[in-house]
Coordinates of N, CA, C and O in Angstrom, one line a residue:
M1180 N -6.4 3.4 11.1 CA -5.4 2.5 12.2 C -6.0 1.1 12.2 O -7.1 1.3 12.4
S1181 N -5.0 0.2 12.1 CA -5.3 -1.2 11.8 C -5.7 -1.4 13.1 O -4.8 -1.4 14.1
K1182 N -6.4 -2.7 13.1 CA -6.6 -3.2 14.5 C -5.8 -4.4 14.8 O -5.6 -5.2 13.7
H1183 N -5.2 -4.7 15.6 CA -4.1 -6.0 15.7 C -5.3 -7.1 16.2 O -5.9 -7.0 17.4
V1184 N -4.8 -8.3 15.4 CA -5.5 -9.5 16.1 C -4.5 -10.5 16.3 O -3.6 -10.7 15.6
T1185 N -5.0 -11.2 17.4 CA -4.0 -12.3 17.7 C -4.5 -13.5 16.9 O -5.4 -13.8 16.1
I1186 N -3.3 -14.1 16.4 CA -3.2 -15.2 15.7 C -2.5 -16.8 16.0 O -2.2 -16.5 17.5
S1187 N -2.9 -17.6 15.8 CA -2.7 -18.9 16.2 C -1.2 -19.5 15.9 O -0.5 -18.5 15.1
P1188 N -0.4 -20.1 17.2 CA 0.7 -20.6 16.6 C 1.0 -21.2 15.2 O 1.7 -20.8 14.5
E1189 N 0.1 -21.9 14.8 CA 0.0 -22.4 13.4 C -0.1 -21.5 12.3 O 0.6 -21.3 11.4
E1190 N -0.9 -20.4 12.3 CA -1.1 -19.3 11.4 C 0.4 -18.4 11.6 O 0.9 -18.0 10.2
A1191 N 0.9 -18.3 12.4 CA 2.2 -17.6 12.6 C 3.1 -18.6 11.7 O 4.2 -18.0 11.3
A1192 N 3.3 -19.9 12.1 CA 4.1 -20.5 11.1 C 3.8 -20.4 9.9 O 4.7 -20.5 9.0
D1193 N 2.4 -20.5 9.3 CA 1.9 -20.5 8.0 C 3.0 -18.9 7.2 O 3.4 -18.7 6.5
R1194 N 2.4 -17.9 8.3 CA 3.1 -16.5 7.9 C 4.5 -16.5 7.2 O 5.0 -15.8 6.6
L1195 N 5.2 -17.3 8.6 CA 6.4 -17.1 8.3 C 7.1 -18.0 7.3 O 8.0 -17.4 6.6
A1196 N 6.3 -19.0 6.9 CA 6.6 -20.2 5.8 C 6.3 -19.2 4.6 O 7.6 -19.5 3.8
I1197 N 5.6 -18.4 4.3 CA 5.4 -17.6 3.3 C 6.2 -16.4 2.9 O 6.7 -16.4 2.0
R1198 N 6.6 -15.8 4.5 CA 7.6 -14.6 4.0 C 9.0 -15.3 3.3 O 9.6 -15.2 2.8
E1199 N 9.3 -16.6 4.1 CA 10.5 -17.6 3.5 C 10.5 -17.5 2.3 O 11.5 -18.0 1.4
L1200 N 9.2 -18.3 1.5 CA 9.0 -18.5 0.4 C 9.3 -17.3 -0.6 O 10.0 -17.4 -1.6
V1201 N 9.0 -16.2 -0.3 CA 8.9 -15.0 -1.1 C 11.0 -14.5 -0.9 O 11.2 -14.1 -1.8
E1202 N 11.2 -14.6 0.1 CA 12.7 -14.3 0.1 C 13.2 -15.4 -0.5 O 14.4 -15.0 -1.2
A1203 N 13.0 -16.7 -0.6 CA 13.8 -17.6 -1.4 C 13.6 -17.5 -2.8 O 14.7 -17.6 -3.5
Y1204 N 12.6 -16.9 -3.3 CA 12.2 -16.6 -4.7 C 13.5 -15.2 -5.1 O 14.0 -15.3 -6.1
A1205 N 13.8 -14.2 -4.1 CA 14.5 -13.3 -4.3 C 16.1 -13.8 -4.4 O 16.9 -13.5 -5.3
H1206 N 16.1 -14.9 -3.5 CA 17.4 -15.4 -3.3 C 17.9 -16.1 -4.6 O 18.9 -15.9 -5.0
C1207 N 17.1 -16.9 -4.9 CA 17.4 -17.8 -6.2 C 17.4 -16.9 -7.4 O 18.6 -17.1 -8.2
A1208 N 16.6 -15.7 -7.7 CA 16.8 -14.9 -8.9 C 18.1 -14.3 -8.6 O 19.1 -14.2 -9.6
D1209 N 19.1 -13.7 -7.6 CA 20.2 -13.2 -7.1 C 21.3 -14.4 -7.6 O 22.4 -14.0 -7.7
R1210 N 21.0 -15.4 -7.2 CA 21.9 -16.4 -7.3 C 22.0 -17.3 -8.6 O 22.8 -18.4 -8.6
R1211 N 20.9 -16.9 -9.3 CA 20.9 -17.5 -10.7 C 20.8 -18.7 -10.4 O 21.3 -19.8 -11.5
D1212 N 19.5 -19.3 -9.7 CA 19.1 -20.6 -9.4 C 17.6 -20.7 -9.8 O 16.9 -20.8 -9.3
A1213 N 18.0 -21.1 -11.4 CA 16.6 -21.0 -12.0 C 15.7 -22.4 -11.7 O 14.6 -22.0 -11.4
E1214 N 16.4 -23.3 -11.5 CA 15.7 -24.8 -11.2 C 15.3 -24.6 -9.4 O 14.2 -24.9 -9.3
G1215 N 15.8 -23.9 -8.7 CA 15.5 -23.6 -7.1 C 14.4 -22.5 -7.2 O 13.1 -22.8 -6.9
Q1216 N 14.3 -21.4 -8.2 CA 13.2 -20.5 -8.4 C 12.2 -21.2 -8.9 O 10.9 -21.0 -8.6
M1217 N 12.0 -22.0 -9.9 CA 10.9 -22.6 -10.6 C 10.4 -23.7 -9.6 O 9.4 -23.6 -9.3
S1218 N 11.3 -24.3 -8.6 CA 10.4 -25.2 -7.7 C 9.8 -24.8 -6.4 O 9.0 -25.6 -6.0
L1219 N 9.8 -23.4 -6.3 CA 8.6 -22.5 -5.4 C 7.3 -22.4 -5.9 O 6.6 -21.7 -5.3
F1220 N 7.0 -22.9 -7.3 CA 5.8 -22.7 -8.0 C 5.0 -24.0 -8.1 O 5.9 -25.1 -8.3
T1221 N 3.9 -24.0 -8.4 CA 3.0 -25.2 -8.3 C 3.0 -25.7 -10.0 O 3.8 -24.7 -10.7
P1222 N 2.8 -26.9 -10.3 CA 3.3 -27.3 -11.6 C 2.4 -26.5 -12.6 O 2.7 -26.3 -13.6
D1223 N 1.3 -26.1 -11.9 CA 0.1 -25.5 -13.1 C 0.1 -24.0 -13.0 O -0.8 -23.4 -12.9
T1224 N 1.7 -23.3 -11.9 CA 1.4 -22.1 -11.9 C 0.8 -20.9 -12.9 O 1.0 -21.5 -14.3
H1225 N 0.4 -20.0 -12.6 CA -0.1 -18.9 -13.4 C 1.1 -17.8 -13.2 O 0.9 -17.1 -11.8
F1226 N 1.8 -17.2 -14.1 CA 2.7 -16.4 -13.8 C 2.4 -15.1 -15.0 O 2.7 -15.2 -16.0
V1227 N 2.4 -13.8 -14.6 CA 1.7 -12.9 -15.4 C 2.7 -11.5 -14.9 O 2.8 -11.4 -13.7
V1228 N 3.3 -11.0 -16.0 CA 4.0 -9.8 -15.8 C 3.5 -8.5 -16.6 O 2.9 -8.7 -17.5
Y1229 N 3.3 -7.4 -15.7 CA 2.7 -6.0 -16.2 C 4.2 -4.9 -16.2 O 4.3 -4.8 -15.0
M1230 N 4.8 -4.7 -17.2 CA 5.7 -4.3 -17.2 C 5.5 -2.5 -16.9 O 6.2 -2.1 -16.6
N1231 N 4.2 -2.3 -17.1 CA 3.2 -1.1 -16.7 C 2.3 -1.0 -15.9 O 1.4 -1.8 -16.5
A1232 N 2.4 -1.1 -14.8 CA 1.4 -1.2 -14.0 C 0.3 -0.8 -14.2 O -0.9 -1.2 -13.6
K1233 N 0.0 0.2 -14.9 CA -1.1 1.1 -15.2 C -1.8 0.5 -16.1 O -2.9 0.8 -16.7
D1234 N -1.1 -0.6 -17.2 CA -1.9 -0.9 -18.0 C -2.5 -2.4 -18.0 O -1.5 -3.1 -17.6
P1235 N -3.6 -2.4 -18.0 CA -3.9 -3.6 -17.6 C -3.9 -4.8 -18.4 O -4.0 -5.7 -18.3
T1236 N -3.3 -4.7 -19.5 CA -2.9 -5.6 -20.7 C -1.4 -6.2 -20.1 O -0.2 -5.3 -19.9
P1237 N -1.2 -7.7 -19.9 CA -0.1 -8.5 -19.5 C 1.1 -8.2 -20.6 O 0.9 -8.2 -21.7
S1238 N 2.4 -7.9 -20.0 CA 3.3 -8.1 -21.3 C 3.8 -9.6 -21.5 O 4.1 -9.8 -22.6
Q1239 N 3.5 -10.3 -20.4 CA 3.6 -11.7 -20.7 C 3.0 -12.5 -19.5 O 2.7 -11.9 -18.5
E1240 N 2.2 -13.4 -20.2 CA 1.7 -14.5 -19.2 C 2.2 -16.0 -19.6 O 2.2 -16.5 -20.7
L1241 N 2.4 -16.6 -18.4 CA 2.9 -18.0 -18.6 C 1.8 -18.9 -17.6 O 1.3 -18.5 -16.5
H1242 N 1.7 -20.2 -18.2 CA 1.1 -21.2 -17.2 C 1.3 -22.4 -17.0 O 0.6 -23.4 -17.1
S1243 N 2.6 -22.4 -16.6 CA 3.4 -24.1 -16.3 C 5.0 -23.4 -15.1 O 5.2 -22.3 -15.6
R1244 N 4.9 -24.5 -14.6 CA 6.3 -24.2 -14.0 C 7.4 -24.2 -15.0 O 8.2 -23.4 -14.7
E1245 N 7.6 -25.3 -16.1 CA 8.1 -25.4 -17.0 C 8.2 -24.2 -17.9 O 9.3 -23.7 -18.3
A1246 N 7.3 -23.2 -18.3 CA 7.3 -22.1 -18.9 C 8.3 -20.9 -18.1 O 8.5 -20.1 -18.8
L1247 N 8.3 -21.4 -17.1 CA 9.3 -20.1 -16.3 C 10.9 -20.2 -16.7 O 11.6 -18.9 -16.5
A1248 N 11.3 -21.4 -17.3 CA 12.8 -21.7 -17.2 C 13.4 -20.5 -17.9 O 14.3 -19.9 -17.5
P1249 N 12.7 -20.0 -19.1 CA 13.5 -19.1 -20.0 C 13.5 -17.4 -19.2 O 13.8 -16.6 -19.4
V1250 N 12.4 -17.1 -18.5 CA 12.3 -16.1 -18.0 C 13.3 -16.1 -16.7 O 13.9 -14.7 -16.8
F1251 N 13.4 -16.9 -16.0 CA 14.7 -17.0 -15.0 C 16.0 -17.0 -15.4 O 16.7 -16.4 -15.1
A1252 N 16.1 -17.6 -16.5 CA 17.4 -17.7 -17.5 C 17.7 -16.3 -17.9 O 18.9 -16.0 -18.2
D1253 N 16.8 -15.4 -18.1 CA 16.9 -14.2 -18.8 C 17.8 -13.3 -17.9 O 18.3 -12.5 -18.1
L1254 N 17.6 -13.7 -16.3 CA 18.5 -12.6 -15.6 C 19.9 -12.9 -15.9 O 20.6 -12.1 -15.3
N1255 N 20.3 -14.1 -16.4 CA 21.9 -14.1 -16.9 C 22.3 -12.9 -17.8 O 23.4 -13.0 -18.0
K1256 N 21.7 -12.3 -18.2 CA 22.2 -11.2 -19.1 C 22.6 -10.1 -18.0 O 23.3 -9.0 -18.5
Y1257 N 22.3 -9.8 -16.8 CA 22.8 -9.1 -16.2 C 24.1 -9.6 -15.6 O 24.4 -10.7 -15.2
D1258 N 25.3 -8.4 -15.2 CA 26.3 -9.1 -14.4 C 25.9 -9.3 -13.1 O 26.7 -10.2 -12.3
A1259 N 25.0 -8.5 -12.5 CA 24.5 -8.8 -10.9 C 23.2 -8.6 -10.6 O 22.9 -7.3 -11.7
T1260 N 22.3 -8.8 -9.8 CA 21.2 -8.5 -9.3 C 21.1 -8.6 -8.1 O 21.4 -9.4 -7.4
T1261 N 20.2 -7.5 -7.4 CA 20.0 -7.3 -5.9 C 18.6 -7.1 -5.9 O 18.3 -6.2 -5.9
H1262 N 17.9 -8.1 -5.1 CA 16.2 -7.8 -4.9 C 16.4 -7.4 -3.6 O 16.5 -8.5 -2.5
F1263 N 15.8 -6.4 -3.0 CA 15.5 -6.2 -1.6 C 14.0 -6.1 -1.3 O 13.3 -5.4 -2.1
I1264 N 13.7 -7.1 -0.6 CA 12.2 -7.2 -0.2 C 12.0 -6.1 0.8 O 12.2 -6.4 1.8
G1265 N 10.6 -5.5 0.4 CA 10.4 -4.5 1.3 C 9.1 -5.2 2.1 O 9.1 -6.3 2.4
Q1266 N 7.9 -4.5 2.4 CA 6.8 -4.6 3.2 C 6.1 -5.8 2.3 O 6.1 -5.9 1.1
S1267 N 5.4 -6.6 2.9 CA 4.5 -7.9 2.9 C 3.5 -8.4 3.5 O 3.6 -7.9 4.7
R1268 N 2.3 -8.4 2.9 CA 1.2 -8.2 3.7 C 0.3 -9.5 3.3 O 0.2 -9.6 1.9
I1269 N 0.0 -10.4 3.5 CA -1.0 -11.4 3.7 C -2.4 -10.9 4.1 O -3.0 -10.3 5.2
Y1270 N -3.3 -10.9 2.8 CA -4.6 -10.5 3.1 C -5.6 -11.4 3.3 O -6.5 -10.9 4.2
T1271 N -5.6 -12.6 3.0 CA -6.4 -13.6 3.6 C -5.3 -15.1 3.7 O -4.5 -15.2 2.9
L1272 N -5.7 -15.6 4.7 CA -4.9 -16.8 5.0 C -6.0 -17.9 5.6 O -6.4 -17.6 6.7
T1273 N -6.3 -18.8 4.7 CA -7.4 -19.7 5.0 C -7.0 -21.3 4.8 O -6.8 -21.6 3.8
G1274 N -6.8 -22.0 6.0 CA -6.2 -23.1 5.7 C -4.9 -23.5 4.9 O -3.9 -23.1 5.3
N1275 N -5.1 -24.1 3.6 CA -4.1 -24.3 2.6 C -4.1 -23.2 1.5 O -3.2 -23.5 0.4
R1276 N -4.5 -22.0 1.8 CA -4.6 -21.0 0.3 C -4.3 -19.6 1.2 O -5.0 -19.5 2.3
A1277 N -3.3 -18.7 0.4 CA -3.5 -17.4 0.9 C -3.1 -16.6 -0.4 O -3.0 -17.2 -1.4
I1278 N -3.6 -15.1 0.2 CA -3.8 -14.3 -1.0 C -2.7 -13.1 -0.3 O -3.0 -12.5 0.9
G1279 N -1.6 -12.5 -1.0 CA -0.9 -11.7 -0.5 C -0.3 -10.5 -1.1 O -0.2 -10.6 -2.6
E1280 N 0.6 -9.6 -0.7 CA 1.3 -8.7 -1.8 C 2.7 -8.5 -1.1 O 2.8 -8.4 0.4
T1281 N 3.7 -8.3 -2.1 CA 4.9 -8.2 -1.7 C 5.4 -7.0 -2.4 O 5.4 -7.2 -3.8
Y1282 N 6.4 -5.8 -1.9 CA 7.1 -4.7 -2.5 C 8.5 -5.3 -2.8 O 8.9 -5.8 -2.0
C1283 N 8.9 -4.7 -3.9 CA 10.5 -5.5 -4.0 C 11.4 -4.2 -4.8 O 10.3 -3.5 -5.8
L1284 N 12.4 -4.0 -4.4 CA 13.3 -3.2 -5.2 C 14.3 -3.6 -5.9 O 14.9 -4.5 -5.1
A1285 N 14.5 -3.9 -7.1 CA 15.3 -5.0 -7.9 C 16.1 -4.0 -8.7 O 16.1 -3.4 -9.4
H1286 N 17.2 -4.5 -8.4 CA 18.5 -3.9 -8.9 C 19.4 -4.4 -9.5 O 19.6 -5.8 -9.7
H1287 N 19.4 -4.3 -11.2 CA 20.2 -4.9 -12.1 C 21.2 -4.1 -12.6 O 21.0 -3.0 -13.1
V1288 N 22.6 -4.7 -12.6 CA 23.9 -4.2 -13.1 C 24.2 -4.8 -14.4 O 24.1 -5.9 -14.5
T1289 N 24.5 -3.9 -15.6 CA 24.9 -4.5 -16.7 C 25.9 -4.0 -17.0 O 26.6 -2.6 -16.4
V1290 N 27.2 -4.6 -17.9 CA 28.4 -4.0 -18.3 C 28.4 -4.4 -19.6 O 28.6 -5.4 -20.0
D1291 N 28.9 -3.4 -20.3 CA 28.9 -3.2 -21.8 C 30.1 -2.6 -22.2 O 30.1 -1.3 -22.0
N1292 N 30.9 -3.3 -22.8 CA 32.3 -2.3 -23.2 C 32.9 -1.7 -22.0 O 33.4 -0.5 -22.1
G1293 N 33.0 -2.4 -20.9 CA 33.6 -1.8 -19.5 C 32.5 -0.6 -18.9 O 32.7 0.1 -18.1
N1294 N 31.4 -0.2 -19.7 CA 30.4 0.7 -18.8 C 29.4 0.0 -18.3 O 28.9 -1.0 -18.7
R1295 N 29.6 0.4 -17.0 CA 28.4 -0.3 -16.3 C 27.0 0.8 -16.1 O 27.2 1.9 -16.0
R1296 N 26.1 -0.2 -16.2 CA 24.5 0.6 -15.9 C 23.8 0.0 -15.0 O 24.0 -1.2 -14.7
L1297 N 23.0 0.8 -14.0 CA 21.9 0.2 -13.1 C 20.8 0.6 -13.6 O 20.4 1.7 -13.7
M1298 N 20.1 -0.4 -13.5 CA 18.2 -0.1 -13.5 C 17.7 -0.7 -12.3 O 18.0 -1.7 -11.9
V1299 N 17.1 0.2 -12.0 CA 16.3 -0.2 -10.7 C 15.2 -0.2 -11.1 O 14.3 0.8 -11.8
A1300 N 14.1 -1.3 -10.5 CA 12.7 -1.6 -10.9 C 12.0 -1.5 -9.3 O 12.5 -2.4 -8.6
S1301 N 11.0 -0.6 -9.3 CA 9.8 -1.0 -8.0 C 9.0 -1.9 -8.3 O 8.2 -1.8 -9.4
L1302 N 9.0 -2.9 -8.1 CA 8.0 -4.4 -8.3 C 7.2 -4.4 -7.2 O 7.2 -4.2 -5.9
R1303 N 5.7 -5.0 -7.7 CA 4.8 -5.5 -6.8 C 4.7 -6.7 -7.1 O 4.0 -6.8 -8.3
Y1304 N 4.4 -7.7 -6.2 CA 3.9 -9.0 -6.5 C 2.7 -9.3 -5.9 O 2.6 -9.0 -4.6
H1305 N 1.6 -9.5 -6.4 CA 0.3 -9.9 -6.0 C 0.2 -11.6 -5.9 O 0.4 -12.1 -7.1
D1306 N 0.0 -12.2 -4.9 CA 0.2 -13.7 -5.1 C -0.6 -14.4 -4.2 O -1.2 -14.0 -3.6
T1307 N -1.4 -15.6 -5.0 CA -2.0 -16.6 -4.6 C -1.2 -17.8 -4.4 O -0.2 -18.5 -5.0
L1308 N -1.1 -18.4 -2.9 CA -0.4 -19.2 -2.5 C -0.9 -20.4 -2.0 O -2.0 -20.1 -1.4
V1309 N -0.4 -21.5 -2.3 CA -1.2 -22.9 -1.6 C -0.1 -23.5 -0.9 O 1.1 -23.5 -1.1
K1310 N -0.5 -24.4 0.3 CA 0.1 -25.2 0.7 C 0.1 -26.8 0.3 O -1.2 -27.2 0.4
M1311 N 1.0 -27.4 -0.2 CA 0.8 -28.6 -0.6 C 1.9 -29.3 0.0 O 3.1 -29.1 0.0
E1312 N 1.2 -30.4 0.4 CA 2.2 -31.6 1.3 C 3.1 -30.6 2.3 O 4.4 -31.1 2.4
G1313 N 2.5 -29.8 3.1 CA 3.3 -29.1 4.1 C 4.3 -27.9 3.5 O 4.7 -27.3 4.3
T1314 N 4.0 -27.6 2.2 CA 5.0 -26.8 1.7 C 4.2 -25.7 0.8 O 3.5 -26.0 0.1
W1315 N 4.1 -24.4 1.4 CA 3.9 -23.3 0.6 C 4.5 -22.7 -0.6 O 5.5 -23.0 -0.9
L1316 N 3.9 -22.9 -1.8 CA 4.2 -22.6 -3.2 C 3.3 -21.5 -3.7 O 2.0 -21.4 -3.2
F1317 N 4.3 -21.0 -4.7 CA 3.0 -19.7 -5.6 C 2.4 -20.7 -6.8 O 2.6 -21.1 -7.4
A1318 N 1.0 -20.2 -6.3 CA 0.0 -20.8 -7.7 C -0.4 -20.1 -8.6 O -0.5 -20.1 -9.9
E1319 N -0.4 -18.5 -7.8 CA -0.4 -17.6 -8.9 C 0.6 -16.5 -8.5 O 0.4 -16.1 -7.2
R1320 N 1.4 -15.8 -9.4 CA 2.4 -14.7 -9.0 C 2.0 -13.5 -10.3 O 2.3 -13.8 -11.5
L1321 N 1.5 -12.6 -9.8 CA 1.4 -11.4 -10.5 C 2.3 -10.2 -10.3 O 2.3 -9.9 -9.2
L1322 N 3.2 -10.0 -11.5 CA 4.3 -9.2 -11.2 C 3.9 -7.7 -11.8 O 3.8 -7.8 -12.9
Y1323 N 3.8 -6.6 -10.8 CA 3.6 -5.4 -11.5 C 4.9 -4.4 -11.3 O 5.6 -4.1 -10.2
V1324 N 5.3 -3.4 -12.5 CA 6.5 -2.8 -12.5 C 5.7 -1.3 -12.4 O 5.0 -1.0 -13.3
D1325 N 5.8 -0.9 -11.1 CA 5.3 0.3 -10.9 C 6.2 1.7 -11.4 O 5.8 2.5 -11.9
W1326 N 7.6 1.4 -11.4 CA 8.6 2.4 -12.3 C 9.9 1.6 -12.1 O 10.2 0.9 -11.8
L1327 N 10.6 2.7 -13.3 CA 11.8 2.2 -13.7 C 12.8 3.4 -13.3 O 12.4 4.2 -13.9
D1328 N 14.1 2.9 -13.2 CA 15.2 4.1 -13.1 C 16.7 3.4 -13.9 O 16.9 2.2 -13.3
E1329 N 17.0 4.3 -14.6 CA 18.4 3.8 -15.3 C 19.4 5.0 -15.4 O 18.9 5.8 -15.7
R1330 N 20.7 4.4 -15.0 CA 21.8 5.4 -14.8 C 23.0 4.5 -15.1 O 23.2 3.2 -14.7
A1331 N 24.0 5.4 -15.4 CA 25.7 4.7 -15.5 C 25.9 5.0 -14.2 O 25.7 5.4 -13.3
L1332 N 26.9 4.0 -13.7 CA 27.5 3.4 -12.6 C 29.0 3.8 -12.7 O 29.6 4.1 -14.2
S1333 N 29.4 4.6 -11.6 CA 30.7 4.8 -12.1 C 31.9 3.6 -11.8 O 31.6 2.6 -11.4

């Protein structure tokens, strides 16, 4: 059982801002706002994708905010997406730096010749966040795909 620790109003505000950052990422993805999504990252961000969470070799690794553009634009291949943000935990929060983890169920709908398919991905994000000029941003985002399920939709 974890022990509840009292936090300051400043830390509570930072934790809320970090949660809003995580939710803004999902919102921008679902609205196909690649520029908005990119603005949530530091200019020198590090973004790593592990399509198989059990494989230590990344599927993709990017080293700048600009490099994220094609990754986020790739969402346009889906007819619709919905990202459900689950539990989120901040492991450390010291000054202007934080480390945390967020779970997400990402739903991706494709339509091909009238055939609709749904792919659901169970994702975990391991984040390093920094507060720059009063705003929390992703400095590093590691995306782990724990499992995928794909099926036809009626």
